[in-house]
Amino acid sequence: MTRPDGPLVSAEHLLRDLDSDPTLVVLDVSWRLGEDSLRGEYDREHVPGAAWVEFEEALSGEPGEGGRHPMPDTETFAEAMRVAGVDNDERVVVYDRDSGLSAARLWWLLTYAGHEAVQVLDGGLRRWRALGYPVDDESVTPERGDFVATPPHREVLDAEGAAEYADQHLLLDARPGDRFRGQNETIDPVAGHIPGAVSAPALANLDDDGRFLTADDLAMHLTRLGVRPGTKVGVYCGSGVQAMHAALALEASQIGVQPAVYVGSWSEWITDPDRPVENPSG
């Protein structure tokens, strides 16, 4: 297996690779917060050969004190990957049909679990279709894979660790800026952010057509937020989805920083009333 050059792959390159690499595994993990399963959209159209992965079943544990989307059980996740055809020694490309949030979650979880060749389709199905590339409506049942999860290969923060990063290092809040400021909070029962965190909306890392900014532009943007080579960076969001998208952007920037992720994020932070909250709006 050849390790890919970077965490992103363009639609143009994926189209070429589908023809040249018969071992390539492509996964559709489309999901939207608050909506039912998007399996029906997958059934209508997907990248040819892409297998379906159900976000809520494979990529998240049960909501509760650990937040809305805590880490999935390791073996549950690994089994879902085997069912989807994932092997440890074959390249995987993951995508969704929106802005890459759920794809980034799967990318992060696979790399956390030890897979060394995972990429996100830059621009997702939206970009793929805009280029006029073929889509399929036939469900894919892949040959069972042999993936074995060997975590942890990335740093995970708990609430105490997130507070330490905010105080001593750099903690980025990947939610939209209004939620960071305590405005328009329609998802969580408490508004605001972790004291000392820096607002860094994940979707600001994308251009108008849903692709990530170039590595140079990402580096410039993240540098303005305080990221430097060697900086200890943590990221969080509402429930650990946008945080992993921000982690993907950090790695795509080529600054050389692999951030720690507070998976429980804001939805876990606020389950303890003794944890401090900064709310500029009130």
C-alpha positions as a Markdown table, in Angstrom:
| # | Residue | x | y | z |
|---|---|---|---|---|
| 1 | Met | 0.0 | 0.0 | 0.0 |
| 2 | Thr | 1.3 | 3.4 | -1.0 |
| 3 | Arg | 0.5 | 6.1 | 1.6 |
| 4 | Pro | -1.4 | 9.0 | -0.1 |
| 5 | Asp | 0.2 | 12.4 | -0.4 |
| 6 | Gly | -2.0 | 14.4 | 2.0 |
| 7 | Pro | -5.4 | 13.9 | 3.5 |
| 8 | Leu | -7.4 | 15.2 | 0.5 |
| 9 | Val | -8.0 | 13.8 | -3.0 |
| 10 | Ser | -9.5 | 15.8 | -5.8 |
| 11 | Ala | -12.5 | 14.5 | -7.8 |
| 12 | Glu | -10.2 | 14.5 | -10.9 |
| 13 | His | -7.7 | 12.2 | -9.2 |
| 14 | Leu | -10.3 | 10.0 | -7.8 |
| 15 | Leu | -11.9 | 9.4 | -11.2 |
| 16 | Arg | -8.6 | 8.4 | -12.5 |
| 17 | Asp | -7.9 | 6.1 | -9.5 |
| 18 | Leu | -11.2 | 4.3 | -9.8 |
| 19 | Asp | -10.0 | 3.0 | -13.2 |
| 20 | Ser | -6.4 | 2.3 | -12.2 |
| 21 | Asp | -6.7 | 0.9 | -8.6 |
| 22 | Pro | -9.1 | -2.1 | -8.2 |
| 23 | Thr | -8.3 | -2.3 | -4.5 |
| 24 | Leu | -9.4 | 1.2 | -3.7 |
| 25 | Val | -12.3 | 1.4 | -1.2 |
| 26 | Val | -14.7 | 4.3 | -1.5 |
| 27 | Leu | -17.2 | 5.1 | 1.3 |
| 28 | Asp | -20.2 | 7.3 | 1.3 |
| 29 | Val | -20.9 | 8.6 | 4.9 |
| 30 | Ser | -23.4 | 11.3 | 4.1 |
| 31 | Trp | -25.2 | 12.7 | 7.1 |
| 32 | Arg | -26.9 | 15.9 | 8.3 |
| 33 | Leu | -27.5 | 17.0 | 11.9 |
| 34 | Gly | -31.1 | 16.5 | 12.9 |
| 35 | Glu | -32.2 | 14.6 | 9.8 |
| 36 | Asp | -33.0 | 11.0 | 9.3 |
| 37 | Ser | -30.6 | 8.6 | 7.6 |
| 38 | Leu | -29.5 | 9.7 | 4.1 |
| 39 | Arg | -29.4 | 6.2 | 2.9 |
| 40 | Gly | -32.2 | 7.0 | 0.5 |
| 41 | Glu | -30.0 | 9.7 | -1.2 |
| 42 | Tyr | -27.2 | 7.2 | -1.4 |
| 43 | Asp | -29.5 | 4.7 | -3.1 |
| 44 | Arg | -30.5 | 7.4 | -5.7 |
| 45 | Glu | -26.9 | 8.4 | -6.5 |
| 46 | His | -23.4 | 7.8 | -5.3 |
| 47 | Val | -19.9 | 7.5 | -6.6 |
| 48 | Pro | -19.6 | 4.3 | -8.6 |
| 49 | Gly | -18.5 | 1.5 | -6.3 |
| 50 | Ala | -19.0 | 3.4 | -3.1 |
| 51 | Ala | -20.3 | 1.5 | -0.1 |
| 52 | Trp | -22.6 | 3.0 | 2.4 |
| 53 | Val | -21.7 | 3.8 | 6.0 |
| 54 | Glu | -24.4 | 4.8 | 8.5 |
| 55 | Phe | -23.0 | 7.7 | 10.5 |
| 56 | Glu | -25.1 | 7.3 | 13.7 |
| 57 | Glu | -24.5 | 3.5 | 13.9 |
| 58 | Ala | -20.8 | 3.4 | 13.1 |
| 59 | Leu | -19.3 | 6.7 | 13.9 |
| 60 | Ser | -20.8 | 7.6 | 17.2 |
| 61 | Gly | -21.6 | 6.1 | 20.6 |
| 62 | Glu | -24.8 | 6.7 | 22.5 |
| 63 | Pro | -25.5 | 10.3 | 23.4 |
| 64 | Gly | -25.4 | 11.2 | 27.0 |
| 65 | Glu | -22.9 | 12.7 | 29.5 |
| 66 | Gly | -20.2 | 12.1 | 26.9 |
| 67 | Gly | -21.9 | 14.5 | 24.5 |
| 68 | Arg | -24.2 | 14.1 | 21.4 |
| 69 | His | -21.7 | 12.2 | 19.4 |
| 70 | Pro | -19.1 | 10.5 | 21.7 |
| 71 | Met | -16.5 | 8.1 | 20.4 |
| 72 | Pro | -17.9 | 4.9 | 19.1 |
| 73 | Asp | -17.1 | 1.6 | 20.7 |
| 74 | Thr | -13.9 | 0.5 | 19.1 |
| 75 | Glu | -15.1 | -2.9 | 18.0 |
| 76 | Thr | -18.4 | -1.6 | 16.8 |
| 77 | Phe | -16.6 | 0.9 | 14.6 |
| 78 | Ala | -14.1 | -1.7 | 13.3 |
| 79 | Glu | -16.8 | -4.2 | 12.5 |
| 80 | Ala | -18.7 | -1.5 | 10.5 |
| 81 | Met | -15.5 | -0.8 | 8.6 |
| 82 | Arg | -15.0 | -4.5 | 7.8 |
| 83 | Val | -18.6 | -4.7 | 6.6 |
| 84 | Ala | -17.9 | -1.7 | 4.3 |
| 85 | Gly | -14.9 | -3.6 | 2.8 |
| 86 | Val | -12.1 | -1.8 | 4.6 |
| 87 | Asp | -8.7 | -3.6 | 5.0 |
| 88 | Asn | -5.7 | -2.3 | 6.9 |
| 89 | Asp | -3.5 | -2.3 | 3.9 |
| 90 | Glu | -5.7 | -0.8 | 1.2 |
| 91 | Arg | -6.4 | 2.8 | 0.5 |
| 92 | Val | -9.7 | 4.3 | 1.5 |
| 93 | Val | -11.4 | 7.4 | 0.2 |
| 94 | Val | -14.4 | 8.8 | 2.1 |
| 95 | Tyr | -16.9 | 11.4 | 1.1 |
| 96 | Asp | -20.3 | 12.9 | 1.8 |
| 97 | Arg | -22.7 | 15.0 | -0.3 |
| 98 | Asp | -22.4 | 18.3 | 1.6 |
| 99 | Ser | -19.4 | 20.1 | 3.1 |
| 100 | Gly | -17.2 | 17.2 | 4.2 |
| 101 | Leu | -18.2 | 17.3 | 7.9 |
| 102 | Ser | -19.2 | 13.6 | 8.2 |
| 103 | Ala | -16.5 | 12.5 | 5.8 |
| 104 | Ala | -13.9 | 14.3 | 8.0 |
| 105 | Arg | -15.3 | 12.4 | 11.1 |
| 106 | Leu | -14.8 | 9.1 | 9.3 |
| 107 | Trp | -11.3 | 10.1 | 8.1 |
| 108 | Trp | -10.3 | 11.0 | 11.7 |
| 109 | Leu | -11.7 | 7.9 | 13.3 |
| 110 | Leu | -10.0 | 5.6 | 10.8 |
| 111 | Thr | -6.7 | 7.3 | 11.3 |
| 112 | Tyr | -7.2 | 7.3 | 15.0 |
| 113 | Ala | -7.8 | 3.6 | 14.8 |
| 114 | Gly | -4.5 | 3.1 | 12.9 |
| 115 | His | -5.4 | 3.1 | 9.2 |
| 116 | Glu | -2.5 | 4.8 | 7.3 |
| 117 | Ala | -4.1 | 5.5 | 3.9 |
| 118 | Val | -7.3 | 7.5 | 4.2 |
| 119 | Gln | -8.3 | 10.5 | 2.2 |
| 120 | Val | -11.4 | 12.7 | 1.9 |
| 121 | Leu | -12.8 | 13.5 | -1.5 |
| 122 | Asp | -12.4 | 17.3 | -1.7 |
| 123 | Gly | -15.7 | 18.9 | -2.4 |
| 124 | Gly | -17.6 | 15.6 | -2.0 |
| 125 | Leu | -20.4 | 14.5 | -4.2 |
| 126 | Arg | -21.3 | 18.1 | -4.9 |
| 127 | Arg | -18.0 | 18.7 | -6.7 |
| 128 | Trp | -18.1 | 15.2 | -8.3 |
| 129 | Arg | -21.5 | 15.9 | -9.9 |
| 130 | Ala | -20.6 | 19.5 | -10.9 |
| 131 | Leu | -17.8 | 18.0 | -13.0 |
| 132 | Gly | -20.3 | 15.7 | -14.7 |
| 133 | Tyr | -18.7 | 12.6 | -13.4 |
| 134 | Pro | -20.7 | 9.4 | -13.4 |
| 135 | Val | -22.9 | 8.4 | -10.5 |
| 136 | Asp | -24.6 | 5.0 | -9.7 |
| 137 | Asp | -27.9 | 4.0 | -8.1 |
| 138 | Glu | -26.9 | 0.4 | -7.5 |
| 139 | Ser | -26.3 | -0.6 | -3.9 |
| 140 | Val | -22.8 | -1.9 | -3.2 |
| 141 | Thr | -22.2 | -4.9 | -1.0 |
| 142 | Pro | -18.4 | -5.1 | -0.8 |
| 143 | Glu | -16.4 | -8.1 | 0.0 |
| 144 | Arg | -15.8 | -8.2 | 3.8 |
| 145 | Gly | -12.6 | -6.4 | 4.9 |
| 146 | Asp | -10.1 | -7.4 | 7.5 |
| 147 | Phe | -9.7 | -4.1 | 9.3 |
| 148 | Val | -8.3 | -4.3 | 12.8 |
| 149 | Ala | -8.5 | -1.1 | 14.9 |
| 150 | Thr | -5.4 | -0.4 | 17.0 |
| 151 | Pro | -6.1 | 3.0 | 18.7 |
| 152 | Pro | -5.0 | 5.4 | 19.8 |
| 153 | His | -2.9 | 7.0 | 16.9 |
| 154 | Arg | -4.2 | 10.5 | 17.7 |
| 155 | Glu | -4.5 | 12.5 | 20.8 |
| 156 | Val | -8.0 | 12.8 | 22.3 |
| 157 | Leu | -8.8 | 15.4 | 25.0 |
| 158 | Asp | -11.3 | 15.1 | 27.8 |
| 159 | Ala | -12.8 | 18.2 | 29.5 |
| 160 | Glu | -9.9 | 18.7 | 31.8 |
| 161 | Gly | -7.5 | 18.5 | 28.9 |
| 162 | Ala | -9.5 | 20.9 | 26.8 |
| 163 | Ala | -9.4 | 23.4 | 29.7 |
| 164 | Glu | -5.6 | 23.0 | 29.9 |
| 165 | Tyr | -5.2 | 23.6 | 26.2 |
| 166 | Ala | -7.3 | 26.7 | 26.4 |
| 167 | Asp | -5.2 | 28.0 | 29.3 |
| 168 | Gln | -1.7 | 27.0 | 28.3 |
| 169 | His | -1.7 | 26.3 | 24.6 |
| 170 | Leu | -4.3 | 26.9 | 21.8 |
| 171 | Leu | -7.8 | 25.6 | 21.8 |
| 172 | Leu | -9.8 | 26.3 | 18.6 |
| 173 | Asp | -13.6 | 26.3 | 18.6 |
| 174 | Ala | -14.8 | 25.0 | 15.2 |
| 175 | Arg | -18.5 | 26.0 | 15.6 |
| 176 | Pro | -19.9 | 28.9 | 13.7 |
| 177 | Gly | -18.9 | 32.2 | 15.1 |
| 178 | Asp | -22.3 | 33.2 | 16.4 |
| 179 | Arg | -22.5 | 30.1 | 18.5 |
| 180 | Phe | -19.1 | 30.8 | 19.9 |
| 181 | Arg | -20.4 | 34.2 | 20.9 |
| 182 | Gly | -23.4 | 32.7 | 22.6 |
| 183 | Gln | -25.8 | 33.9 | 19.8 |
| 184 | Asn | -28.4 | 31.8 | 17.9 |
| 185 | Glu | -27.7 | 28.7 | 20.1 |
| 186 | Thr | -30.5 | 26.4 | 18.9 |
| 187 | Ile | -28.7 | 23.1 | 19.4 |
| 188 | Asp | -27.3 | 23.0 | 23.0 |
| 189 | Pro | -29.1 | 24.2 | 26.1 |
| 190 | Val | -26.3 | 26.4 | 27.2 |
| 191 | Ala | -24.7 | 29.1 | 25.0 |
| 192 | Gly | -21.2 | 30.3 | 25.0 |
| 193 | His | -17.7 | 28.7 | 24.8 |
| 194 | Ile | -14.9 | 27.3 | 26.8 |
| 195 | Pro | -13.0 | 30.2 | 28.4 |
| 196 | Gly | -9.8 | 30.9 | 26.6 |
| 197 | Ala | -10.8 | 29.2 | 23.4 |
| 198 | Val | -10.4 | 30.9 | 20.0 |
| 199 | Ser | -13.2 | 31.0 | 17.4 |
| 200 | Ala | -12.2 | 29.1 | 14.3 |
| 201 | Pro | -15.3 | 28.1 | 12.3 |
| 202 | Ala | -14.6 | 24.9 | 10.4 |
| 203 | Leu | -16.5 | 25.9 | 7.3 |
| 204 | Ala | -14.3 | 29.0 | 7.0 |
| 205 | Asn | -11.7 | 26.6 | 5.7 |
| 206 | Leu | -13.7 | 26.0 | 2.5 |
| 207 | Asp | -14.1 | 28.0 | -0.7 |
| 208 | Asp | -17.4 | 28.8 | -2.3 |
| 209 | Asp | -17.7 | 25.4 | -4.1 |
| 210 | Gly | -17.2 | 23.4 | -0.9 |
| 211 | Arg | -13.5 | 22.5 | -1.5 |
| 212 | Phe | -10.8 | 23.2 | 1.1 |
| 213 | Leu | -8.7 | 26.3 | 0.6 |
| 214 | Thr | -5.3 | 25.7 | -0.9 |
| 215 | Ala | -2.6 | 24.6 | 1.6 |
| 216 | Asp | -1.0 | 28.1 | 1.4 |
| 217 | Asp | -4.3 | 29.8 | 2.1 |
| 218 | Leu | -5.2 | 27.4 | 4.9 |
| 219 | Ala | -1.8 | 28.1 | 6.4 |
| 220 | Met | -2.3 | 31.9 | 6.2 |
| 221 | His | -5.7 | 31.6 | 7.8 |
| 222 | Leu | -4.7 | 29.3 | 10.6 |
| 223 | Thr | -1.5 | 31.4 | 11.3 |
| 224 | Arg | -3.8 | 34.4 | 12.0 |
| 225 | Leu | -5.5 | 32.3 | 14.6 |
| 226 | Gly | -2.2 | 31.5 | 16.3 |
| 227 | Val | -1.2 | 28.2 | 14.8 |
| 228 | Arg | 2.5 | 27.9 | 14.3 |
| 229 | Pro | 4.8 | 24.9 | 13.6 |
| 230 | Gly | 5.2 | 23.2 | 16.9 |
| 231 | Thr | 2.2 | 24.8 | 18.5 |
| 232 | Lys | 0.1 | 22.4 | 20.7 |
| 233 | Val | -3.4 | 22.8 | 19.2 |
| 234 | Gly | -6.6 | 21.4 | 20.5 |
| 235 | Val | -10.0 | 21.6 | 18.7 |
| 236 | Tyr | -13.6 | 21.2 | 19.7 |
| 237 | Cys | -17.0 | 22.1 | 18.4 |
| 238 | Gly | -20.6 | 21.1 | 19.4 |
| 239 | Ser | -20.3 | 17.3 | 19.4 |
| 240 | Gly | -17.0 | 16.4 | 17.7 |
| 241 | Val | -17.9 | 16.6 | 14.1 |
| 242 | Gln | -16.8 | 20.1 | 13.0 |
| 243 | Ala | -13.8 | 19.6 | 15.2 |
| 244 | Met | -12.6 | 16.7 | 13.1 |
| 245 | His | -13.2 | 18.8 | 10.0 |
| 246 | Ala | -11.0 | 21.5 | 11.5 |
| 247 | Ala | -8.4 | 18.8 | 12.3 |
| 248 | Leu | -8.5 | 17.8 | 8.6 |
| 249 | Ala | -7.9 | 21.5 | 7.6 |
| 250 | Leu | -5.0 | 21.7 | 9.9 |
| 251 | Glu | -3.3 | 18.7 | 8.4 |
| 252 | Ala | -4.2 | 19.9 | 4.8 |
| 253 | Ser | -2.5 | 23.2 | 5.6 |
| 254 | Gln | 0.9 | 21.4 | 5.8 |
| 255 | Ile | 1.9 | 23.6 | 8.8 |
| 256 | Gly | 3.0 | 20.4 | 10.5 |
| 257 | Val | 0.5 | 20.3 | 13.4 |
| 258 | Gln | -1.6 | 17.3 | 14.3 |
| 259 | Pro | -4.2 | 18.7 | 16.7 |
| 260 | Ala | -5.7 | 17.0 | 19.7 |
| 261 | Val | -9.5 | 16.6 | 19.5 |
| 262 | Tyr | -12.0 | 17.1 | 22.4 |
| 263 | Val | -14.5 | 14.7 | 21.0 |
| 264 | Gly | -17.2 | 15.3 | 23.7 |
| 265 | Ser | -16.9 | 19.0 | 22.9 |
| 266 | Trp | -19.4 | 21.6 | 24.0 |
| 267 | Ser | -22.3 | 19.2 | 24.4 |
| 268 | Glu | -20.2 | 17.3 | 27.0 |
| 269 | Trp | -18.6 | 20.4 | 28.6 |
| 270 | Ile | -22.0 | 21.8 | 29.6 |
| 271 | Thr | -23.2 | 18.5 | 31.3 |
| 272 | Asp | -21.2 | 19.6 | 34.4 |
| 273 | Pro | -22.5 | 22.9 | 35.8 |
| 274 | Asp | -19.2 | 23.4 | 37.6 |
| 275 | Arg | -17.4 | 23.9 | 34.4 |
| 276 | Pro | -16.9 | 27.6 | 33.5 |
| 277 | Val | -18.7 | 29.1 | 30.5 |
| 278 | Glu | -17.8 | 32.3 | 28.7 |
| 279 | Asn | -20.8 | 33.9 | 27.1 |
| 280 | Pro | -20.1 | 37.4 | 25.5 |
| 281 | Ser | -23.8 | 37.7 | 24.7 |
| 282 | Gly | -25.1 | 37.4 | 28.1 |
